[in-house]
XYZ file of C-alpha atoms in Angstrom:
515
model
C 8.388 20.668 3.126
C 11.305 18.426 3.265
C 9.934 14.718 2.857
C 8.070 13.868 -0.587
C 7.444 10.932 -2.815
C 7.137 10.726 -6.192
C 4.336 8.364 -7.829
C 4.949 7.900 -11.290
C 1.696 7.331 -13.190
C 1.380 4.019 -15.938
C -2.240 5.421 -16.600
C -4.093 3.488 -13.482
C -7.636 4.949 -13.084
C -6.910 4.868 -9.195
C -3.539 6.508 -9.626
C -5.092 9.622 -7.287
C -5.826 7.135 -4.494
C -2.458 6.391 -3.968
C -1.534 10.112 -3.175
C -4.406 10.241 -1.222
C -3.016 7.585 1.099
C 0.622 8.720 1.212
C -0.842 12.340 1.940
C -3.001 10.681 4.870
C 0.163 9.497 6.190
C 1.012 12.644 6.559
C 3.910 12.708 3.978
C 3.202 14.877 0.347
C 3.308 13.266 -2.906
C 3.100 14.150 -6.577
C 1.848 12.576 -9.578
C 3.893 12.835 -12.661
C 3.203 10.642 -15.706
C 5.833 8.160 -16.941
C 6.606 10.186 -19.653
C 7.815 12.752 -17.800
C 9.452 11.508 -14.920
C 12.933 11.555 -15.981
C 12.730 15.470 -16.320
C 11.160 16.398 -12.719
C 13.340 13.543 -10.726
C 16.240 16.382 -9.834
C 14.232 19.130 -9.441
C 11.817 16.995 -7.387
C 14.110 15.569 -5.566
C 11.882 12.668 -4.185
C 12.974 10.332 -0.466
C 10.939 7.812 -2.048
C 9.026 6.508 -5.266
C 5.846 4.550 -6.111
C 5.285 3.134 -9.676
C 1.478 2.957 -10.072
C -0.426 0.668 -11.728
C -1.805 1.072 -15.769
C -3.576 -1.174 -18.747
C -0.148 -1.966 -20.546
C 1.947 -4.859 -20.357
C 5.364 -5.338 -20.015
C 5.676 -8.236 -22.330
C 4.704 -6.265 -24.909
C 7.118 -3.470 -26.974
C 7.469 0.240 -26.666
C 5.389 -0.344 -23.179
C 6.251 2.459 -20.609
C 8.246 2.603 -18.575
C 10.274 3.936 -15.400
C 12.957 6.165 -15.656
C 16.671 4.477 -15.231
C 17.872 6.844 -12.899
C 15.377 5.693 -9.971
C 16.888 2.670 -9.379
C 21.009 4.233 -8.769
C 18.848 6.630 -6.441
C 19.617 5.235 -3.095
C 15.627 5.724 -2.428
C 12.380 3.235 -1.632
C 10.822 2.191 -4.367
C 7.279 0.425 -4.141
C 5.525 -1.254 -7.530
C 1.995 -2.036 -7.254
C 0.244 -3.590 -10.037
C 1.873 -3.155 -13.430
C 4.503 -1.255 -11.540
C 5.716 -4.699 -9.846
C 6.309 -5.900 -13.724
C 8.163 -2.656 -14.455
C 10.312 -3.177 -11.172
C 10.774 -6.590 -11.688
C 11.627 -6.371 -15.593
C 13.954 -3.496 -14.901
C 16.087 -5.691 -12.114
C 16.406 -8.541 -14.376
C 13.322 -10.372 -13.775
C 10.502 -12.335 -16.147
C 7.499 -11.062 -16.681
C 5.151 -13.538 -18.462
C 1.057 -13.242 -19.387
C -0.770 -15.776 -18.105
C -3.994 -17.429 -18.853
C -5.042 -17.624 -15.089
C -5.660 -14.051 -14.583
C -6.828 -12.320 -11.606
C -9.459 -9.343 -11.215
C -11.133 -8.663 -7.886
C -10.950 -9.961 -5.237
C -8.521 -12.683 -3.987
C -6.516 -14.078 -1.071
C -3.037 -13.858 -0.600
C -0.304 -16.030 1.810
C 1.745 -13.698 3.795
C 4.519 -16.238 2.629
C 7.309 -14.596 4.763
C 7.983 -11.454 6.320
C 9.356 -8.275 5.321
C 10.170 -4.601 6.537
C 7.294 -3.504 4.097
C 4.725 -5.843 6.058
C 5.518 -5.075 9.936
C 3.012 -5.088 12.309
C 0.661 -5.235 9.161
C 0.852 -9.208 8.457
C 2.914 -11.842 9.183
C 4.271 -14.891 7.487
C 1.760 -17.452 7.210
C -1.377 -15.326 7.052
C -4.323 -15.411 4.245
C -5.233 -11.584 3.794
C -8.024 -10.739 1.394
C -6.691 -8.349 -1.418
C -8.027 -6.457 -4.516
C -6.383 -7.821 -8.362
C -6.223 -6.424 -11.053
C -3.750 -8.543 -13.856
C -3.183 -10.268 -16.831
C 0.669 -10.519 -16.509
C 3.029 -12.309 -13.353
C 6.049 -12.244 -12.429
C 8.023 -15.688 -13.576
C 11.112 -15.323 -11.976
C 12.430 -12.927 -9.641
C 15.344 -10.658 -9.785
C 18.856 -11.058 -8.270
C 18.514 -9.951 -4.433
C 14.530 -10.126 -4.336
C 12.340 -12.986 -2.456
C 8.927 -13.738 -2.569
C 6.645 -12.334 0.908
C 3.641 -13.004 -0.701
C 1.471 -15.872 -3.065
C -2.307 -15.789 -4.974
C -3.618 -18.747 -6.245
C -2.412 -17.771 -10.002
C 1.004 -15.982 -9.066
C 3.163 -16.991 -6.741
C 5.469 -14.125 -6.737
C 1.906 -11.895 -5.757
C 4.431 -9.852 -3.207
C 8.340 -9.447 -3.342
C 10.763 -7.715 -1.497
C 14.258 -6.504 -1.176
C 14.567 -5.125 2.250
C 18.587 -4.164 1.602
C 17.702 -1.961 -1.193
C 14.114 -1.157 0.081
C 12.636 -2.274 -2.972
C 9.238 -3.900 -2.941
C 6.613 -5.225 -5.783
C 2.468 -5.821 -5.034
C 0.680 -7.502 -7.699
C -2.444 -5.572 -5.864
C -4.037 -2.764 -5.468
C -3.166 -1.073 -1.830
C -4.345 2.084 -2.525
C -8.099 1.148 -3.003
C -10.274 0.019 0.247
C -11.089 -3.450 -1.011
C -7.889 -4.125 0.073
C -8.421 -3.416 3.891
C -4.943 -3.593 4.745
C -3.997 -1.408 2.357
C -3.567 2.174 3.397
C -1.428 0.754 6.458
C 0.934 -1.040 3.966
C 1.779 2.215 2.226
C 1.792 4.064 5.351
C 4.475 1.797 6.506
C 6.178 2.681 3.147
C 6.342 6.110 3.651
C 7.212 6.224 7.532
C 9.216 3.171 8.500
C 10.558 1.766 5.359
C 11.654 5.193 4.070
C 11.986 6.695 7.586
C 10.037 10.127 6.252
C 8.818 12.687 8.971
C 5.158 12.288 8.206
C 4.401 16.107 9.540
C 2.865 17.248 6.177
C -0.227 19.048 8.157
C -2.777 21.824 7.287
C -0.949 24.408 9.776
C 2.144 23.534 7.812
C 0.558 24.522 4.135
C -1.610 27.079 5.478
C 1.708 29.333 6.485
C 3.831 28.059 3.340
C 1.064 29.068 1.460
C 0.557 32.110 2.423
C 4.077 33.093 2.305
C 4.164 31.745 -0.914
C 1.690 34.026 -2.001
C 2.956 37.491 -0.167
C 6.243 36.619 -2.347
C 4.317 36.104 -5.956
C 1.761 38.944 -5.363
C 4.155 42.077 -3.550
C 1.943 45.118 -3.667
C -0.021 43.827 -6.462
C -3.914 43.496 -6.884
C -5.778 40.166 -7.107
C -9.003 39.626 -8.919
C -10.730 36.067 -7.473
C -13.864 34.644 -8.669
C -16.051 33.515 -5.945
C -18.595 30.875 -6.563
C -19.763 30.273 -2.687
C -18.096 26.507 -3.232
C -16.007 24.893 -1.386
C -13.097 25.971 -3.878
C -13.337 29.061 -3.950
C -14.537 30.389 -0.971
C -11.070 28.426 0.702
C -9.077 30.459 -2.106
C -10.666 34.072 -0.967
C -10.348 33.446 2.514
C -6.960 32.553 1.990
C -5.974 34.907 0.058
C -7.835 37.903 2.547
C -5.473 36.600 5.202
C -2.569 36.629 3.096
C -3.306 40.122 1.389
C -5.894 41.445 2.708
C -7.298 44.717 0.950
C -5.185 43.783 -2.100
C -7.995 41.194 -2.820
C -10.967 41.794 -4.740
C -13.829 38.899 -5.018
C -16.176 38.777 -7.980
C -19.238 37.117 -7.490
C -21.048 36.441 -10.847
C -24.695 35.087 -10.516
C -26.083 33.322 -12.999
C -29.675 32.545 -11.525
C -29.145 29.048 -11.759
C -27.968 28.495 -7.984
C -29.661 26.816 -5.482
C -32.325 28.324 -3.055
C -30.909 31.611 -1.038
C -27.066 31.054 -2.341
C -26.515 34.217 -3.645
C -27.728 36.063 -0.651
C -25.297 33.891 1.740
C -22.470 34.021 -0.316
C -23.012 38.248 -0.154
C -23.542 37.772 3.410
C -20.823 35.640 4.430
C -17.718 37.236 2.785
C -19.345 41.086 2.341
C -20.667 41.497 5.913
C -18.796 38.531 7.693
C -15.616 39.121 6.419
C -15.676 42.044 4.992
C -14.602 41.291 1.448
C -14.266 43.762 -0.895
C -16.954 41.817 -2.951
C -18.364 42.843 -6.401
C -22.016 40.918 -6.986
C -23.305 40.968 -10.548
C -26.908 39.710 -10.924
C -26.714 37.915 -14.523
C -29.448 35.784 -13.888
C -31.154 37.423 -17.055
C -28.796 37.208 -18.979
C -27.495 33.693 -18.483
C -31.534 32.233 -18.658
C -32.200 34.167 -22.086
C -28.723 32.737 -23.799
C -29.984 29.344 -22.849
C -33.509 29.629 -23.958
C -34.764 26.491 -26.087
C -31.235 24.739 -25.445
C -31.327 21.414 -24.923
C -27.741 19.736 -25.283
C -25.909 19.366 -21.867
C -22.783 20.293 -23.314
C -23.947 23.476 -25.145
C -25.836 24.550 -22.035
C -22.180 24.235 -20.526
C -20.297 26.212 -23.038
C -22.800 29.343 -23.182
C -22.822 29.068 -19.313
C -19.290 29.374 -19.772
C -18.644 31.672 -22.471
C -20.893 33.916 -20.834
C -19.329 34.136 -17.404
C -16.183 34.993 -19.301
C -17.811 38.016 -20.750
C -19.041 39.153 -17.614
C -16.561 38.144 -15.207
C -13.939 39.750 -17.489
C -16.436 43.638 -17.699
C -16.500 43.553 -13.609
C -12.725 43.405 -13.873
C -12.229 45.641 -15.780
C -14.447 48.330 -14.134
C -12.501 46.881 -10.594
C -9.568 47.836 -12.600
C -5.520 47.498 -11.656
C -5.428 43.762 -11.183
C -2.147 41.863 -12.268
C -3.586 38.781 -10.878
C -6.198 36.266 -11.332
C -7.185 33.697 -8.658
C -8.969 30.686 -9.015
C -9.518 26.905 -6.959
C -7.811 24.993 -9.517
C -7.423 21.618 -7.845
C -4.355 18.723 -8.192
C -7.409 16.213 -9.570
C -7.468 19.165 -12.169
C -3.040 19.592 -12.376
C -2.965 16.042 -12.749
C -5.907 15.617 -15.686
C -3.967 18.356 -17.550
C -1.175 15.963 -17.306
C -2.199 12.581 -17.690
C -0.726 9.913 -18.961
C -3.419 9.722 -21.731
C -3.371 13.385 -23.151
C -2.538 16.834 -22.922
C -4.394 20.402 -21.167
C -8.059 20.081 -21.023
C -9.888 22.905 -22.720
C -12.851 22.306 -20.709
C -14.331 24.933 -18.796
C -14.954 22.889 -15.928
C -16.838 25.483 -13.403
C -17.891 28.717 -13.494
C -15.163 29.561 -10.731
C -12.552 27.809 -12.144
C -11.878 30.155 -14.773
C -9.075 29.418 -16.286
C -10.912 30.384 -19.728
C -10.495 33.853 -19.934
C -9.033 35.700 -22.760
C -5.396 35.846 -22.383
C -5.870 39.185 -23.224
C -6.810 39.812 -19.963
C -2.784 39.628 -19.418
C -3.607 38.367 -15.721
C -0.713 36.138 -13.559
C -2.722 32.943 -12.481
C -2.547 32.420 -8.149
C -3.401 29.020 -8.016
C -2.927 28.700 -4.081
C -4.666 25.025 -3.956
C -3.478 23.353 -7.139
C -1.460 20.625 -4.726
C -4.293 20.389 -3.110
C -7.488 17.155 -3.410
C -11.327 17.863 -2.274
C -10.614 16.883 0.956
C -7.815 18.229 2.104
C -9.338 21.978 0.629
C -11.704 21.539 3.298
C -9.198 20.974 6.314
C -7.628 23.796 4.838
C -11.464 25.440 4.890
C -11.133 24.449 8.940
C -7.837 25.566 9.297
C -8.722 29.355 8.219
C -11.824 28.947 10.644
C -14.141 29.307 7.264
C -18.336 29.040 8.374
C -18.647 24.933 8.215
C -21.854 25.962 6.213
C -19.533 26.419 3.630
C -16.742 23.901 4.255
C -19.151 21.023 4.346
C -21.433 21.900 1.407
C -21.717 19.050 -0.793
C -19.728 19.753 -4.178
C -22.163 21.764 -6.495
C -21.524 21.878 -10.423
C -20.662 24.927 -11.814
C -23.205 25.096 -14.738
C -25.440 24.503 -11.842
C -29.311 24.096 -12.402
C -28.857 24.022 -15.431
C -26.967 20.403 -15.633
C -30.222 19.112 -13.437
C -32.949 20.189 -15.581
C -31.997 18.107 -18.042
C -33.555 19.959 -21.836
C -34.415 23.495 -21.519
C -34.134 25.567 -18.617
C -36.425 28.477 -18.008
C -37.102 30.083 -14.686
C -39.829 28.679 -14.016
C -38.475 25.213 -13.737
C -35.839 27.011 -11.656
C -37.760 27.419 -9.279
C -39.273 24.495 -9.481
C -36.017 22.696 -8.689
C -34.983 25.217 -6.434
C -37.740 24.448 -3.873
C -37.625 20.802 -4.323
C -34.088 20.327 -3.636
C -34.636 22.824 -0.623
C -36.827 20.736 0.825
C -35.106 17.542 0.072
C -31.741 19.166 1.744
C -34.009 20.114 4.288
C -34.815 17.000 5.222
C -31.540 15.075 4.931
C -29.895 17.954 7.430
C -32.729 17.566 10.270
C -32.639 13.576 9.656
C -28.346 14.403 11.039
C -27.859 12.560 7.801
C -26.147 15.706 5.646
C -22.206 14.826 6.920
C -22.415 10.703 6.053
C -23.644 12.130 2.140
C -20.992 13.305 -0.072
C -23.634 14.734 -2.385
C -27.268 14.531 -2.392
C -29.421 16.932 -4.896
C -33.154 16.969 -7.256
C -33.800 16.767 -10.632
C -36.209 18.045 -12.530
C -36.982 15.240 -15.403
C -38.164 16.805 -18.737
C -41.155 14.327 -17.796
C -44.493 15.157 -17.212
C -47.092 12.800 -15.699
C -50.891 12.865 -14.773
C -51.559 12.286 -11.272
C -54.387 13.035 -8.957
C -54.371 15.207 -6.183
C -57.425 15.484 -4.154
C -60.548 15.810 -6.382
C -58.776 16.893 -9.563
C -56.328 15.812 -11.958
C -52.783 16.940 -12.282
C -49.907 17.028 -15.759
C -46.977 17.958 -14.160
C -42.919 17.057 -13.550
C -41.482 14.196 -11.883
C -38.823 15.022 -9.489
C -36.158 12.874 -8.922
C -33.720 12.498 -5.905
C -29.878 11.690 -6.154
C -27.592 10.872 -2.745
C -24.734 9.471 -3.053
C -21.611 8.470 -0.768
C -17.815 8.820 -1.335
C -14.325 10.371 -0.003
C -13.075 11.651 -3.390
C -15.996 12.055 -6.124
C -13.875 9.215 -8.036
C -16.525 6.558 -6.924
C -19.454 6.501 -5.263
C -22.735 4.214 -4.075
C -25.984 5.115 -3.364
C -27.065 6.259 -0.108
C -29.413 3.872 1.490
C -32.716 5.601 3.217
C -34.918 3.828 4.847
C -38.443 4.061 3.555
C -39.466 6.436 5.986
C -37.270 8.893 4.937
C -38.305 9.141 1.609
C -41.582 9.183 2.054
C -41.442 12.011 4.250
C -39.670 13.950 1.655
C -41.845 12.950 -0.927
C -45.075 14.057 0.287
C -43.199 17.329 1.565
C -42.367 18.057 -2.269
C -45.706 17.365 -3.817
C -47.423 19.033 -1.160
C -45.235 22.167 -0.904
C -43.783 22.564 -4.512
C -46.359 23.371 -7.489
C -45.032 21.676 -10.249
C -44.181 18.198 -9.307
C -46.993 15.387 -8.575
C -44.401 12.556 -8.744
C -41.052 11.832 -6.695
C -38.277 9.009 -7.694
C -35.175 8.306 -6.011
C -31.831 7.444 -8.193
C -30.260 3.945 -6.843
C -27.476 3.590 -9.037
C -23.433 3.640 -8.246
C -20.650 4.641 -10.160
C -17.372 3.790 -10.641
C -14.256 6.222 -11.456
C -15.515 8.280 -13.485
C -18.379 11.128 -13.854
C -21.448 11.184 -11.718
C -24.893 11.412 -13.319
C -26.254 14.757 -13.543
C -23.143 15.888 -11.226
């Protein structure tokens, strides 16, 4: 891995989108915060750097800032956003806030050419384009000239091709701007000449090497949830080390209909794992009797996958190593511009909670890794597309869709619902366009009527949802059809539920309702 570009991160909530589209170009990037730059630029050692965007202003004191050294680098550097300001400030130009701001959408003159723009636009071409400002650009630095105009800033898009610096008041990274993925592709490729042959094939045998050389002869306790995570991290791992790996599957009764028995099937019979499965389902349901809070149900789910994670390593005994599907969304929160390490226990096979006691070496094997990309990887190790394609699942599980308390019962309520409802979706060929899709069981009873008598029972209610990253997402759109088909399938099949709503909200960055 010889080509890479650093972004440096001014606290833009679409900071990830950005490596996203470098990565798609088929070059890596990282994601350091501002903060921190000046420190990793060395050992780094980046062919080219993008300055993301962020909430400050550069007008404003003790604002952050890029690190010095970039700019005596010799390499690319691309501003987008409130990185143009820092790029332009830091050349010698004016940055100035202005009452004519600009958020959403807007048009922008191509207003002349430049290496950044070719075979993308051309001079004298009106290209729709997503804002996000309060500050402009006044006058540009020494060397620079305006490519591109808004109606409020007409230094929107700058460039100095000698120096292969470039400034975008917009956002490229994000799809309102259509254009934009093939403006930072020609970034990385033509105006930094980078190789672009960052592929799966490519990580799949650094990564394995990588791990051979951190593991030797040692032993390797995983937790294995059935997601996509972690079932990419043991399958990895079992080609990397083989016998040296030992998965522990923790149950906690609160998975969705038949998981456990797949999960046991796939990687104890298919692959041959050697697989430890601890039914906990007791154990987990009677610690979150009567609990109602979302976030307590999460930290006794938690806690108490710790506890018996930590008993079936021990009886495995001889491990020096812990594995888990950490993720980069996950590196990068730890790292963020706006804090320090999350102590969340984010999944029950993420479990980077354990006791230190433990005195386990963390293999992290997909921690440069986003969603996406861990299932190419997924395709690349020829894992069962049942699993690679599963729509992400929460590691609390049921227990985060029944919202107040869960009891068995109303797991299997849920369990058959959402069954049905997945059912459905996979024989309608709609499962692949849905990036998750899942019931609820409402703490919500109503009377209905179902043939000659009268029924008090839950209301059910159905969640789809469609996105590339979990960062955003709209609803999915059935037709009527559709979800009447699944509704009468649930009330007629599934004692328990005599009423059926679908969720039509969307979401920006952020969380997702009910996960």
């Amino acid at each position: 891995m010889t080509d890479k570009v650093l972004i440096i991160d001014f606290g833009s909530q679409v900071t990830q989108l950005i490596a996203r589209r470098v990565r798609e170009a088929g070059v890596y990037s990282e994601i350091h915060p501002s903060d921190r730059a000046a420190e990793i630029l060395k050992e780094f050692d980046p062919k080219a750097i993008i300055l993301s965007g962020g909430p400050s202003s550069v007008v404003e004191l003790d604002t952050p800032r890029a690190p010095d050294a970039i700019y005596q680098m010799g390499v690319p550097i691309l501003g987008i956003c409130y990185g143009q300001m820092v790029l332009a400030d830091a050349m010698g130009g004016e940055i100035e806030a202005s009452n004519e701001r600009e958020f959403g959408r807007a048009n922008m003159e191509i207003t002349d050419d430049c290496d950044l723009f070719a075979g993308v636009w051309k001079k004298g071409e009106l290209k729709p384009v997503w804002m996000s400002h309060g500050d402009r650009v006044k006058s540009l630095p020494k060397g620079f000239r305006a490519v591109g105009a808004s109606e409020n800033a007409p230094f929107a898009a700058f460039a100095d091709d000698d120096r292969r610096f470039y400034g975008l008041m917009f956002h490229p990274e994000v799809m309102h701007t259509p254009d934009g993925a093939a403006l930072i592709k020609n970034f990385v490729l033509n105006t930094a000449g980078l190789e672009g042959d960052w592929t799966m094939a490519h990580f799949r045998e650094t990564k394995i090497a990588e791990i051979r050389a951190q593991v030797g002869e040692g032993k390797v306790i995983c937790g294995l949830s059935g997601g996509v995570d972690s079932s990419v991290v043991a399958v990895l791992l079992q080609e990397a080390i083989g016998d040296q790996l030992t998965c522990v599957f923790v149950d906690h009764g609160l998975m969705r209909l038949n998981e456990a028995e797949q999960v046991v099937a796939l990687f104890r019979e298919h692959y041959h794992m050697q697989l430890v499965h601890r039914d906990a389902s007791d154990l987990f349901l009677s610690r979150l009797e009567g609990i109602t809070d979302p976030e307590e149900k999460r930290k006794i789910i938690g806690a108490t996958f710790i506890e018996v994670f930590e008993q079936e390593a021990k009886a495995v005994g001889g491990a020096a190593y812990l594995a888990q599907g950490t993720l980069y969304p996950d590196v990068i929160e730890s790292v963020s511009f706006h804090g320090g390490p999350s102590a969340t226990i984010k999944s029950h096979h993420n479990v980077g909670g354990l006791p230190e006691k433990m005195n386990l070496e963390l293999v992290e094997p997909l921690r440069e890794l986003f969603k996406d990309e861990v299932r190419q990887l997924g395709r690349e190790l020829g894992l069962d597309e049942a699993f690679v394609g599963r729509h992400p699942f929460p590691g609390p599980g049921l227990a985060i869709r029944i919202p107040g308390a869960v009891s068995a019962e109303k797991c299997d309520i849920l369990r058959a619902a959402d069954a049905i409802y997945l059912d459905e979706i996979r024989t309608a060929g709609l499962y692949d366009e849905i990036w998750q899709a899942f019931a609820v069981l409402l703490p919500v009873r109503t009377v209905g009527v179902m043939g000659d008598g009268r029924t008090y029972e839950f209301v059910c209610a159905l969640r789809a949802v469609t996105s590339t990253d979990g960062m955003t997402v709209d609803y999915y759109n059935f037709d009527h059809d559709f979800l009447g088909r699944v509704s009468t399938r649930i009330i007629n099949e599934v004692r328990g539920i005599n009423r059926v709503v679908y969720d039509v909200t969307s979401k920006p960055p952020g969380t997702i309702e009910w996960e």
